[in-house]
Amino acid sequence: MGSDLTPPSLATLVAPDREIELKLAAEPASLAALWAAPALADHGRPGPTRRLETCYFDTADGRLQRRGLSLRVRRVGRRYQQALKAGGNGRGLHLDRGEWEVPIDGAEPELDRLPPPARELLGLVLPGELKPIFTTRVRRQIRHLDAVEIACDIGEIEAGARREPIAELELELRAGAPAALYELAVALHQQAPSLRLETRSKSARGYHLAGLASAATARKATRLELPGDATVGEALVLIVRHGLEHVVAHAAVAAAGADPEGVHQMRVGLRRLRSALALFRDEIPAERLGWLKAETKWLAGALGPTRDWDVFLAETLRVLLRRRPQDAGLGRLIAAAETARAAGYEQVRAALADPRYSALALRLGLWVETGFDDDAGGSPRRRLPMRERAGRLLKRRHKRALAAGQDFAALSPDARHALRIALKQLRYAIEFFRSLWDDDIVAPYHEALAGLQDVLGHMNDMAVAERLVGALAAADSHAGGLVVGWHLRGREALLDHAGADWRRFAETEPFWR
Amino acid sequence: MLTVLVANTKGGCGKTTIATNLAAACAGGGLATVLADADRQRSSLAWAERRPPNLPMIVALDWARGVGAVPAKTARLIIDAPAALKTKEVEELLALADLVVLPVLPSAFDETATRRFVARLDELKPVRRSRIGVAIVGNRVRARSRAAERLDEFLAELGHKVVTRLRDSALYAETAASGSSLFDLPVWRSRDAREDWTPLLTWIEASRR
């Protein structure tokens, strides 16, 4: 990786009140070795090494955190530096947030030193309201490239009696476009595959350690909005970026294993990504496309079994348990399922710790930032308006769905499964492109499709449950019989429902004509 | 910009005292603050005109004849509502407000008028949909007094509660005369009275999206 040695021009410098950074984490020992290795000498000129002690503050009611702010005072030697950071929930792989940093006289925050925009974000904070929540102590070593500054932080976070180690590389963008961060990250990861993409800020980790992570800071899904005049190339970047961010944003929750949403949303994100790759296959260089398909398939496969157990436990077994709370056989079945689920989460954690995951995220992140341009440049078809093409793509998927659902009432389970897949592909395409049309003409079609998918989804959950019961062969067959019997009753009713929903969907006018 | 409407059911509840002190708390907290006086008596306006230039600045607007424009980059707008609010005025001002602060004076406590007013507020769409928070402030109330108990009971019936109780203090009249406020006094002088405001101020801040 040869870096361009022309100094950044003023026009491309990142504004002083903005921070754009990408983080890679590793075990402290391997990070220390990487930093000391001659390979890193290729990357930039060494800078100073400092010991930093940083204290983070918030009000008793956690207002700053709830509003996505972090206020900290850092001691460097005998000097103090106060920083307010905003928008730190970072939806994407890299953090892009407001930052106001200023020297102050002591260890306590001095809100007067914040400029008006920062002050307004902070709101009214009364004297004595701010209290220290957690502290980080790190040894920071820096290397300077022209567009990027690399900081290696090794140390710990401390919140009350609890401590957690920190070992991270922070790549901060000084000038130019964020693609530079990803280029560097991909190169570093290739040299040191033990580096992992880290999307949580130190602040988020600190609040979590202090037991104060609020539900409000959990990432909210954003809706994809394509501008009406978007070109094919622009749409490709926006859609893939949205899908990638969705996957990466839920990795931490998936690894923690406490909330089924983590794995669920990662799988939804992966399905969307794969759907997008299919829609834009003519625009993505073949080699990259093949690699992406393989890697996303690998990751989805690693997450799949766990999702099945989550749904089985939460939907089927929970419902049954409510009706028969004393059933011992059911209790044993649940215990067996929970053991299987725990094993599934071990597999999830292993996959997310695997270099393959970070390699996928970082390389796809880089291609998104560079617009998928390869050395041959972009194909000229990328400059065509997306809307026209979107109509043709939707029509194709719509036709496939109709064909897959022919003779709906007589479909075999396999054929129903194929129909579900065709409907999902259609649904993702609708969601990608819907903002190119008026919401009120998209809505009826979208609703009819969603209604049908719901019913088919329930039926699929039943089929999966039966498969899982069979897999838990050692479990009580009486309880297994309960599950199957419960489903048999429900399935008849659902089939009738499904027929009506299918007719409704098949008869709804496509909106893209 | 966050807009707080200070309104009451009848005169003399301390509406102006609340509006002016609230504005001074925001200005003292470094936020660009505007105090809009929609009351024909113009007491808030007069107070702001008395305000010494060395104290944190508050821009005062005369809205006695109707809502006017607010300077750009305003962080906090405090509206002192007309004393005898008519329905139409209430709705117009509520359309602007993010929050409503309703002072109630137990000694002059008019249960009927308050009940009617709160019912009207609750009926209005923005309040019903919880888009606008309503903070009821017991003014000149001593905690654990009979008056405080009665007020709490009454409000509970209406499905509301007191966000804070402000004690009676000579500092209010003293500071009002010179265009200043509790929050412009040194902390040691006004500590106790200031403490009463903390629940209201943090409630306001916590209500921000």
XYZ file of C-alpha atoms in Angstrom:
722
model
C 0.000 0.000 0.000
C 1.799 3.069 -1.164
C 0.295 6.177 0.252
C 0.097 9.363 -1.686
C 2.566 11.779 -0.142
C 1.001 15.051 -1.241
C -0.180 16.897 1.839
C -3.935 17.338 2.148
C -5.223 20.614 0.802
C -7.266 22.838 3.083
C -10.374 22.152 1.067
C -10.357 18.457 1.905
C -9.550 18.706 5.607
C -12.119 17.235 7.934
C -13.794 20.089 9.835
C -12.482 20.668 13.371
C -15.907 20.013 14.910
C -16.323 16.683 13.191
C -14.734 13.321 13.893
C -14.695 10.480 11.388
C -13.056 7.305 12.560
C -12.968 3.549 12.043
C -11.936 1.198 14.840
C -10.272 -2.162 14.899
C -9.948 -4.169 18.080
C -7.637 -6.989 19.046
C -6.264 -8.843 22.040
C -3.793 -6.589 23.905
C -0.841 -8.911 23.325
C -1.357 -9.280 19.563
C -2.000 -5.560 19.171
C 1.206 -4.705 20.966
C 3.086 -7.113 18.685
C 1.463 -5.677 15.548
C 2.371 -2.154 16.559
C 5.971 -3.097 17.208
C 6.286 -5.078 13.979
C 8.313 -3.607 11.116
C 5.282 -4.035 8.822
C 3.557 -1.145 10.501
C 6.536 1.072 9.761
C 5.235 1.154 6.180
C 2.281 3.059 7.491
C 3.183 6.603 8.262
C 5.531 8.420 10.579
C 5.621 7.759 14.309
C 4.116 10.290 16.644
C 4.115 10.739 20.388
C 3.238 8.147 23.014
C 1.057 9.367 25.847
C -0.700 8.116 28.929
C -4.292 9.295 28.877
C -6.780 9.195 31.690
C -10.268 10.118 30.577
C -13.299 10.550 32.798
C -16.811 10.498 31.320
C -19.631 12.456 32.914
C -23.409 12.362 32.852
C -26.414 13.593 34.874
C -28.168 11.353 37.388
C -30.979 10.724 34.910
C -28.524 9.855 32.122
C -29.721 12.618 29.836
C -26.527 12.869 27.845
C -26.460 9.219 26.960
C -30.103 9.161 26.013
C -29.479 11.943 23.585
C -26.454 10.269 22.086
C -23.938 12.636 23.690
C -20.732 11.923 25.532
C -18.914 14.439 27.704
C -15.425 13.687 28.902
C -12.434 15.291 30.535
C -9.038 13.868 29.627
C -5.870 14.378 31.592
C -2.670 14.344 29.577
C 0.297 14.984 31.812
C -0.691 18.050 33.783
C -3.132 19.382 31.250
C -6.872 18.807 30.873
C -8.893 18.558 27.696
C -12.685 18.534 27.599
C -14.621 17.018 24.700
C -18.279 16.753 23.877
C -19.158 14.222 21.207
C -22.540 13.995 19.549
C -24.318 11.466 17.417
C -22.036 8.791 18.718
C -24.463 6.001 18.013
C -22.744 5.614 14.687
C -25.033 3.675 12.447
C -22.332 2.552 10.131
C -19.025 0.824 10.264
C -17.216 4.050 10.910
C -18.180 6.759 13.374
C -19.009 10.174 11.986
C -19.963 12.596 14.672
C -19.788 16.119 15.986
C -16.887 16.761 18.308
C -16.012 19.888 20.295
C -12.721 19.718 22.111
C -11.163 22.457 24.228
C -8.481 22.779 26.925
C -9.817 23.426 30.413
C -8.238 24.231 33.749
C -9.125 21.249 35.902
C -10.672 17.809 36.166
C -14.266 19.069 36.338
C -16.207 19.884 33.162
C -16.378 23.563 32.267
C -19.524 23.929 30.224
C -18.888 27.621 29.596
C -16.075 26.641 27.272
C -18.422 24.881 24.883
C -19.412 26.884 21.789
C -23.148 27.664 21.365
C -24.018 24.761 19.045
C -22.471 22.296 21.491
C -24.099 24.033 24.437
C -27.474 23.817 22.824
C -27.088 20.103 22.146
C -26.162 19.599 25.756
C -29.150 21.574 27.040
C -29.446 22.870 30.544
C -27.187 21.182 33.063
C -27.336 22.518 36.599
C -24.248 23.088 38.753
C -23.267 19.852 40.435
C -25.481 17.727 38.223
C -22.705 16.079 36.266
C -21.110 13.080 37.927
C -18.292 10.801 36.742
C -19.659 7.550 35.340
C -16.578 5.670 34.146
C -12.926 6.252 33.369
C -10.594 4.937 30.703
C -6.851 4.681 31.154
C -4.807 3.936 28.092
C -1.346 4.168 26.708
C -1.762 5.740 23.287
C 0.773 5.559 20.487
C 0.232 7.427 17.273
C 1.351 7.165 13.686
C 0.607 9.844 11.120
C -0.264 9.241 7.516
C -1.287 12.155 5.361
C -5.004 11.499 5.292
C -5.295 9.306 8.368
C -3.989 9.254 11.913
C -3.633 5.849 13.577
C -3.852 5.669 17.339
C -3.086 2.455 19.191
C -4.819 2.406 22.576
C -4.003 -0.278 25.128
C -5.402 -0.069 28.636
C -8.693 -0.478 30.415
C -12.138 0.935 31.174
C -13.113 1.214 34.789
C -16.676 1.667 36.054
C -16.916 1.388 39.809
C -15.494 -2.001 40.689
C -15.688 -3.382 37.156
C -12.858 -3.324 34.649
C -12.580 -4.269 31.024
C -9.461 -4.221 28.843
C -9.170 -1.969 25.809
C -6.945 -2.772 22.876
C -7.900 -0.822 19.781
C -6.604 0.876 16.704
C -8.454 4.073 15.976
C -8.104 5.250 12.420
C -9.122 8.883 12.274
C -9.705 10.674 9.008
C -7.812 13.934 8.707
C -8.606 14.848 5.142
C -10.390 13.541 2.102
C -13.057 10.874 1.867
C -13.721 8.011 4.310
C -12.549 5.493 1.691
C -9.019 6.144 2.947
C -9.975 4.695 6.334
C -11.247 1.521 4.766
C -8.250 1.118 2.476
C -5.966 1.307 5.455
C -8.164 -0.976 7.557
C -8.270 -3.630 4.839
C -4.482 -3.489 4.482
C -3.922 -3.751 8.229
C -6.396 -6.605 8.514
C -4.608 -8.497 5.771
C -1.358 -8.214 7.703
C -2.966 -8.971 11.045
C -6.139 -11.042 10.704
C -6.648 -10.993 14.456
C -7.841 -7.412 14.105
C -11.647 -7.175 14.355
C -14.030 -4.463 13.252
C -15.219 -2.648 16.379
C -18.332 -0.506 16.070
C -18.876 0.320 19.709
C -17.387 3.571 20.964
C -15.407 3.573 24.222
C -18.241 5.630 25.611
C -20.836 2.980 24.713
C -18.659 0.292 26.271
C -18.186 2.373 29.385
C -21.897 2.963 29.912
C -22.502 -0.744 29.382
C -19.847 -1.628 31.932
C -21.417 0.815 34.380
C -24.722 -0.989 33.884
C -26.281 2.081 32.310
C -26.731 1.151 28.673
C -30.222 2.395 27.945
C -32.600 0.842 25.461
C -32.694 4.167 23.702
C -29.116 3.761 22.611
C -29.838 0.526 20.833
C -29.519 1.145 17.146
C -32.703 2.105 15.407
C -33.336 0.885 11.938
C -33.403 3.674 9.408
C -35.479 3.569 6.296
C -33.700 3.504 3.000
C -34.530 6.609 0.991
C -33.357 6.748 -2.560
C -33.555 10.201 -4.134
C -36.088 10.146 -6.981
C -33.413 10.989 -9.536
C -30.855 8.489 -8.260
C -28.701 6.786 -10.864
C -28.141 3.060 -10.878
C -24.634 3.555 -9.479
C -25.868 5.794 -6.676
C -28.664 3.401 -5.804
C -26.233 0.489 -5.682
C -24.049 2.276 -3.137
C -26.961 3.431 -0.978
C -28.676 0.062 -0.955
C -25.589 -1.987 -0.231
C -24.383 0.457 2.399
C -27.749 0.318 4.143
C -27.700 -3.473 4.140
C -24.123 -3.702 5.391
C -24.754 -1.205 8.166
C -27.779 -3.192 9.260
C -25.744 -6.380 9.532
C -22.824 -4.797 11.369
C -24.995 -2.749 13.699
C -26.460 -5.873 15.259
C -23.281 -7.883 15.640
C -22.649 -6.830 19.243
C -26.169 -7.815 20.324
C -25.904 -11.101 18.429
C -22.615 -11.940 20.157
C -24.037 -11.108 23.583
C -26.677 -13.778 23.035
C -29.346 -12.315 25.291
C -31.678 -10.786 22.703
C -32.843 -12.815 19.689
C -33.109 -9.589 17.685
C -29.332 -9.536 17.243
C -29.071 -12.725 15.206
C -32.444 -12.105 13.596
C -31.556 -8.677 12.265
C -28.132 -9.808 11.090
C -29.845 -12.490 9.030
C -32.411 -10.033 7.679
C -29.562 -7.717 6.730
C -27.673 -10.514 5.028
C -30.733 -11.586 3.039
C -31.223 -8.007 1.915
C -27.591 -7.743 0.925
C -27.737 -10.935 -1.079
C -30.932 -9.764 -2.731
C -29.249 -6.507 -3.655
C -26.259 -8.356 -5.085
C -28.636 -10.306 -7.326
C -30.414 -7.158 -8.485
C -27.185 -5.374 -9.291
C -25.149 -8.302 -10.532
C -24.426 -6.574 -13.821
C -22.904 -3.628 -12.012
C -20.545 -5.454 -9.683
C -17.271 -6.876 -11.029
C -17.664 -10.646 -11.325
C -14.829 -11.599 -9.006
C -16.093 -9.370 -6.231
C -19.623 -10.580 -6.742
C -18.566 -14.220 -6.414
C -16.584 -13.511 -3.278
C -19.434 -11.540 -1.712
C -21.951 -14.257 -2.423
C -19.721 -16.883 -0.858
C -18.901 -14.857 2.241
C -22.445 -13.702 2.945
C -23.648 -17.270 2.518
C -21.051 -18.464 5.007
C -22.085 -15.883 7.608
C -25.811 -16.467 7.141
C -25.217 -20.197 7.495
C -23.331 -19.710 10.748
C -26.249 -17.719 12.185
C -29.084 -19.861 10.837
C -29.373 -22.678 13.372
C -29.438 -20.237 16.267
C -32.254 -18.295 14.699
C -34.294 -21.469 14.362
C -33.838 -22.295 18.045
C -34.680 -18.750 19.084
C -37.950 -18.834 17.177
C -38.823 -22.341 18.324
C -38.309 -21.418 21.971
C -39.943 -18.029 21.811
C -42.914 -18.863 19.638
C -43.892 -22.510 19.799
C -42.635 -23.664 23.170
C -43.537 -20.520 25.051
C -47.124 -20.681 23.798
C -47.424 -24.336 24.709
C -45.927 -23.756 28.137
C -48.525 -21.096 28.898
C -51.261 -23.601 28.227
C -49.645 -26.476 30.098
C -47.380 -24.920 32.711
C -47.013 -28.130 34.719
C -46.113 -30.466 31.888
C -42.833 -32.120 32.850
C -42.171 -33.509 29.393
C -42.587 -30.081 27.919
C -40.165 -28.766 30.499
C -37.564 -31.323 29.413
C -38.115 -30.442 25.770
C -37.530 -26.786 26.558
C -34.345 -27.582 28.455
C -33.022 -29.616 25.530
C -33.880 -26.805 23.127
C -32.138 -24.272 25.335
C -28.997 -26.380 25.365
C -29.084 -26.539 21.588
C -29.586 -22.793 21.447
C -26.631 -22.149 23.719
C -24.458 -24.222 21.412
C -25.816 -22.196 18.519
C -24.723 -18.978 20.166
C -21.225 -20.378 20.652
C -21.200 -20.851 16.905
C -22.398 -17.273 16.390
C -19.629 -15.897 18.563
C -17.040 -17.994 16.782
C -18.223 -16.670 13.417
C -18.107 -13.048 14.529
C -14.631 -13.523 15.970
C -13.506 -15.166 12.736
C -11.338 -12.947 10.517
C -13.695 -13.814 7.675
C -16.378 -11.638 9.232
C -14.215 -8.545 9.615
C -12.730 -9.095 6.171
C -16.223 -9.159 4.689
C -17.346 -6.030 6.522
C -14.194 -4.030 5.808
C -13.831 -4.946 2.161
C -17.493 -4.432 1.391
C -17.290 -1.181 3.360
C -14.410 -0.091 1.150
C -16.248 -0.947 -2.070
C -19.277 0.992 -0.876
C -17.099 4.024 -0.147
C -15.447 3.797 -3.563
C -18.746 3.266 -5.376
C -17.750 -0.236 -6.467
C -15.422 1.317 -9.006
C -12.637 -1.032 -9.936
C -9.574 -0.299 -12.022
C -11.692 -0.467 -15.143
C -13.853 2.358 -13.822
C -17.589 2.085 -13.506
C -19.785 0.724 -16.267
C -21.551 3.523 -18.169
C -24.898 1.885 -17.405
C -24.393 3.079 -13.845
C -25.272 6.578 -14.900
C -28.741 5.571 -16.102
C -31.693 6.595 -13.918
C -32.588 3.936 -11.358
C -36.318 4.363 -11.574
C -36.715 2.909 -15.040
C -34.554 -0.058 -14.265
C -36.343 -0.536 -10.940
C -39.675 -0.940 -12.732
C -38.242 -3.732 -14.888
C -36.605 -5.463 -11.913
C -39.824 -5.328 -9.905
C -41.835 -6.672 -12.798
C -39.478 -9.623 -13.140
C -39.696 -10.530 -9.457
C -43.444 -10.008 -9.414
C -43.861 -12.461 -12.299
C -41.662 -15.005 -10.574
C -43.755 -14.780 -7.446
C -47.002 -15.232 -9.351
C -45.586 -18.255 -11.120
C -44.352 -19.780 -7.870
C -47.812 -19.417 -6.322
C -49.828 -20.937 -9.145
C -52.405 -23.396 -7.791
C -51.726 -22.045 -4.347
C -54.061 -24.344 -2.448
C -52.375 -27.428 -3.888
C -48.763 -26.428 -3.283
C -46.497 -28.974 -1.661
C -44.459 -27.840 1.369
C -41.367 -27.560 -0.833
C -43.217 -25.494 -3.401
C -44.559 -23.285 -0.627
C -41.019 -22.786 0.566
C -39.957 -21.771 -2.943
C -42.864 -19.336 -3.048
C -41.766 -17.835 0.269
C -38.337 -17.231 -1.136
C -39.718 -15.626 -4.293
C -41.925 -13.369 -2.174
C -38.973 -12.358 -0.014
C -36.961 -11.383 -3.053
C -39.901 -9.334 -4.273
C -40.321 -7.731 -0.870
C -36.691 -6.684 -0.619
C -36.813 -5.171 -4.077
C -39.957 -3.224 -3.121
C -38.251 -1.940 0.000
C -35.155 -0.884 -1.892
C -37.012 1.019 -4.576
C -40.244 2.194 -2.991
C -39.020 5.717 -2.287
C -38.812 6.250 -6.043
C -42.620 6.270 -6.119
C -45.301 8.008 -4.067
C -45.998 6.274 -0.802
C -49.762 6.101 -1.304
C -49.464 4.162 -4.534
C -46.906 1.730 -3.125
C -48.777 1.097 0.128
C -51.661 -1.160 -1.019
C -49.325 -3.480 -2.890
C -46.863 -3.565 -0.014
C -49.620 -4.347 2.489
C -51.076 -7.181 0.421
C -47.617 -8.687 0.059
C -46.822 -8.295 3.756
C -50.100 -9.913 4.810
C -49.413 -12.953 2.668
C -45.852 -13.231 3.912
C -46.989 -13.142 7.528
C -49.250 -16.142 7.127
C -46.682 -18.109 5.161
C -44.113 -17.199 7.788
C -46.232 -18.710 10.546
C -46.643 -21.870 8.557
C -42.929 -22.046 8.027
C -42.251 -21.631 11.739
C -44.461 -24.632 12.322
C -42.560 -26.720 9.793
C -39.251 -25.725 11.371
C -40.557 -26.542 14.837
C -41.450 -30.032 13.749
C -38.016 -30.531 12.292
C -36.398 -29.335 15.518
C -38.577 -31.587 17.650
C -37.401 -34.484 15.530
C -33.798 -33.381 16.064
C -34.228 -33.446 19.825
C -34.638 -37.197 19.588
C -33.652 -37.800 23.171
C -36.399 -35.512 24.391
C -39.801 -36.615 25.580
C -41.872 -37.912 22.695
C -45.058 -36.963 24.499
C -43.985 -33.349 24.554
C -42.945 -33.646 20.938
C -46.413 -34.956 20.216
C -47.869 -31.915 21.926
C -45.995 -29.649 19.543
C -47.089 -31.534 16.462
C -50.682 -31.782 17.640
C -50.768 -28.080 18.425
C -49.537 -27.327 14.956
C -51.989 -29.627 13.224
C -54.847 -27.713 14.755
C -53.397 -24.374 13.764
C -52.370 -25.320 10.294
C -55.867 -25.904 8.906
C -56.982 -22.458 9.927
C -53.837 -20.914 8.543
C -54.216 -22.611 5.168
C -57.633 -21.079 4.696
C -56.325 -17.695 5.679
C -53.361 -18.081 3.375
C -55.599 -18.800 0.394
C -57.453 -15.553 0.929
C -54.223 -13.624 1.378
C -52.790 -15.134 -1.785
C -55.800 -14.099 -3.821
C -55.628 -10.606 -2.409
C -51.974 -10.290 -3.356
C -52.369 -11.802 -6.827
C -55.173 -9.383 -7.615
C -53.465 -6.203 -6.415
C -52.356 -3.868 -9.182
C -48.583 -3.510 -9.491
C -47.720 0.111 -8.808
C -44.793 0.512 -11.120
C -46.666 0.684 -14.404
C -35.425 25.152 19.866
C -37.422 24.083 22.909
C -40.603 26.050 23.724
C -42.124 26.143 27.188
C -45.536 27.721 27.731
C -46.166 28.996 31.264
C -49.923 29.219 31.766
C -52.373 29.327 34.635
C -56.035 29.293 35.446
C -56.329 32.601 37.189
C -54.162 35.550 37.999
C -51.754 35.695 40.897
C -50.462 32.128 40.660
C -46.932 33.242 40.081
C -46.942 32.689 36.341
C -44.621 35.608 35.680
C -42.273 34.612 38.500
C -42.008 31.142 37.018
C -41.543 32.392 33.456
C -38.859 34.902 34.377
C -36.903 32.554 36.629
C -37.136 29.792 34.077
C -35.800 32.106 31.379
C -32.964 33.178 33.655
C -32.085 29.544 34.448
C -31.812 28.764 30.730
C -29.846 31.912 29.948
C -27.562 31.228 32.902
C -27.020 27.749 31.506
C -25.503 29.261 28.387
C -28.520 28.777 26.131
C -29.797 31.504 23.784
C -33.066 32.365 25.542
C -36.118 34.355 24.477
C -38.940 35.373 26.826
C -42.177 36.156 24.976
C -44.825 38.004 26.973
C -48.349 37.308 25.717
C -49.964 38.808 28.800
C -51.443 42.272 28.334
C -50.066 43.273 31.707
C -46.583 42.863 30.214
C -44.972 42.063 33.579
C -42.369 39.717 32.090
C -41.467 42.315 29.489
C -41.025 44.966 32.161
C -38.821 42.630 34.178
C -36.647 41.892 31.177
C -36.277 45.617 30.527
C -35.046 46.063 34.094
C -32.465 43.336 33.653
C -28.905 44.618 34.158
C -26.591 44.136 31.153
C -24.018 42.185 33.148
C -26.447 39.308 33.728
C -26.925 36.545 31.140
C -28.924 38.093 28.348
C -32.576 37.342 27.677
C -34.283 38.625 24.545
C -37.790 39.827 25.418
C -40.662 39.921 22.918
C -44.001 41.693 23.221
C -46.694 39.216 22.170
C -49.577 41.032 23.860
C -51.196 41.555 20.495
C -50.342 38.153 19.089
C -47.596 35.704 18.334
C -44.554 37.226 16.646
C -41.317 36.082 15.065
C -38.564 34.519 17.131
C -34.867 35.248 16.441
C -32.946 32.564 14.590
C -30.642 30.339 16.684
C -32.874 30.612 19.754
C -32.369 27.590 21.990
C -35.128 28.196 24.537
C -38.408 30.093 24.098
C -40.353 30.756 27.290
C -43.871 32.071 26.726
C -45.694 33.899 29.503
C -49.321 33.164 28.597
C -52.195 35.652 28.958
C -53.689 35.625 32.449
C -57.221 34.696 31.468
C -56.685 32.263 28.673
C -59.451 31.905 26.154
C -59.735 28.627 24.304
C -58.571 30.024 20.988
C -55.504 31.598 22.558
C -54.656 28.410 24.387
C -54.728 26.396 21.191
C -52.645 28.872 19.248
C -49.965 28.947 21.915
C -50.082 25.209 22.483
C -49.381 24.719 18.798
C -46.032 26.373 19.434
C -45.206 24.707 22.726
C -43.228 21.560 23.450
C -44.087 21.704 27.145
C -46.576 23.432 29.436
C -45.780 24.562 32.966
C -48.839 25.182 35.092
C -48.266 26.925 38.437
C -50.942 26.385 41.057
C -51.163 28.496 44.214
C -52.767 26.478 47.021
C -53.861 29.485 49.090
C -55.741 30.878 46.136
C -56.470 27.406 44.884
C -59.508 27.466 42.666
C -60.325 23.813 42.181
C -63.110 24.439 39.716
C -61.077 26.673 37.474
C -58.071 24.356 37.616
C -60.161 21.298 36.904
C -61.726 22.994 33.916
C -58.382 24.172 32.600
C -56.631 20.845 32.978
C -59.589 19.087 31.364
C -59.364 21.448 28.421
C -55.629 20.841 28.132
C -56.082 17.107 28.271
C -58.689 17.259 25.530
C -56.478 19.042 23.106
C -54.883 16.684 20.632
C -51.234 17.470 21.206
C -51.554 16.854 24.934
C -53.641 13.732 24.420
C -51.077 12.252 22.168
C -48.434 12.995 24.795
C -46.569 15.148 22.380
C -46.717 17.995 24.875
C -45.795 17.363 28.475
C -47.630 19.189 31.243
C -45.737 20.025 34.433
C -47.813 21.222 37.355
C -45.850 23.294 39.834
C -47.080 23.945 43.332
C -46.206 27.558 43.993
C -45.640 28.882 47.514
C -46.260 25.441 48.898
C -44.591 23.951 51.901
C -44.081 20.231 51.556
C -46.056 18.108 54.066
C -48.493 20.937 54.747
C -52.258 20.476 54.593
C -52.282 22.606 51.505
C -49.717 20.378 49.818
C -51.690 17.255 50.712
C -54.923 18.679 49.375
C -53.202 19.738 46.164
C -51.703 16.280 45.653
C -55.064 14.601 46.225
C -56.791 16.934 43.818
C -54.233 16.475 41.084
C -54.233 12.712 41.505
C -57.946 12.748 40.749
C -57.187 14.530 37.504
C -54.465 12.066 36.615
C -51.665 14.534 37.116
C -49.062 15.149 39.741
C -46.924 17.969 40.938
C -43.501 18.041 39.300
C -42.118 20.252 42.026
C -43.122 22.550 44.880
C -41.607 25.977 45.080
C -41.343 27.320 48.596
C -42.316 30.829 49.437
C -39.157 32.946 49.517
C -38.445 36.626 49.836
C -35.791 36.182 47.177
C -38.415 36.038 44.445
C -39.776 39.517 45.067
C -36.311 40.858 45.813
C -34.797 39.660 42.571
C -37.840 40.489 40.443
C -37.564 44.143 41.405
C -34.125 44.394 39.853
C -34.726 42.289 36.762
C -32.755 39.398 38.149
C -33.679 35.943 39.425
C -32.734 33.198 41.863
C -30.318 31.929 39.251
C -28.481 35.223 39.063
C -27.735 35.174 42.793
C -24.650 33.451 44.149
C -25.417 29.803 44.824
C -24.820 30.128 48.565
C -27.528 32.773 48.850
C -30.199 30.973 46.897
C -29.305 27.313 47.421
C -32.497 26.143 49.107
C -34.872 27.970 46.823
C -32.869 26.822 43.783
C -33.162 23.198 44.892
C -36.910 23.474 44.443
C -36.348 24.150 40.749
C -34.160 21.155 40.019
C -36.998 18.660 39.461
C -38.719 21.058 37.041
C -35.539 21.895 35.129
C -34.457 18.277 34.823
C -38.000 17.319 33.795
C -37.829 19.892 31.011
C -34.427 18.682 29.859
C -35.430 15.033 30.025
C -38.450 15.777 27.838
C -36.270 16.776 24.898
C -36.138 14.280 22.084
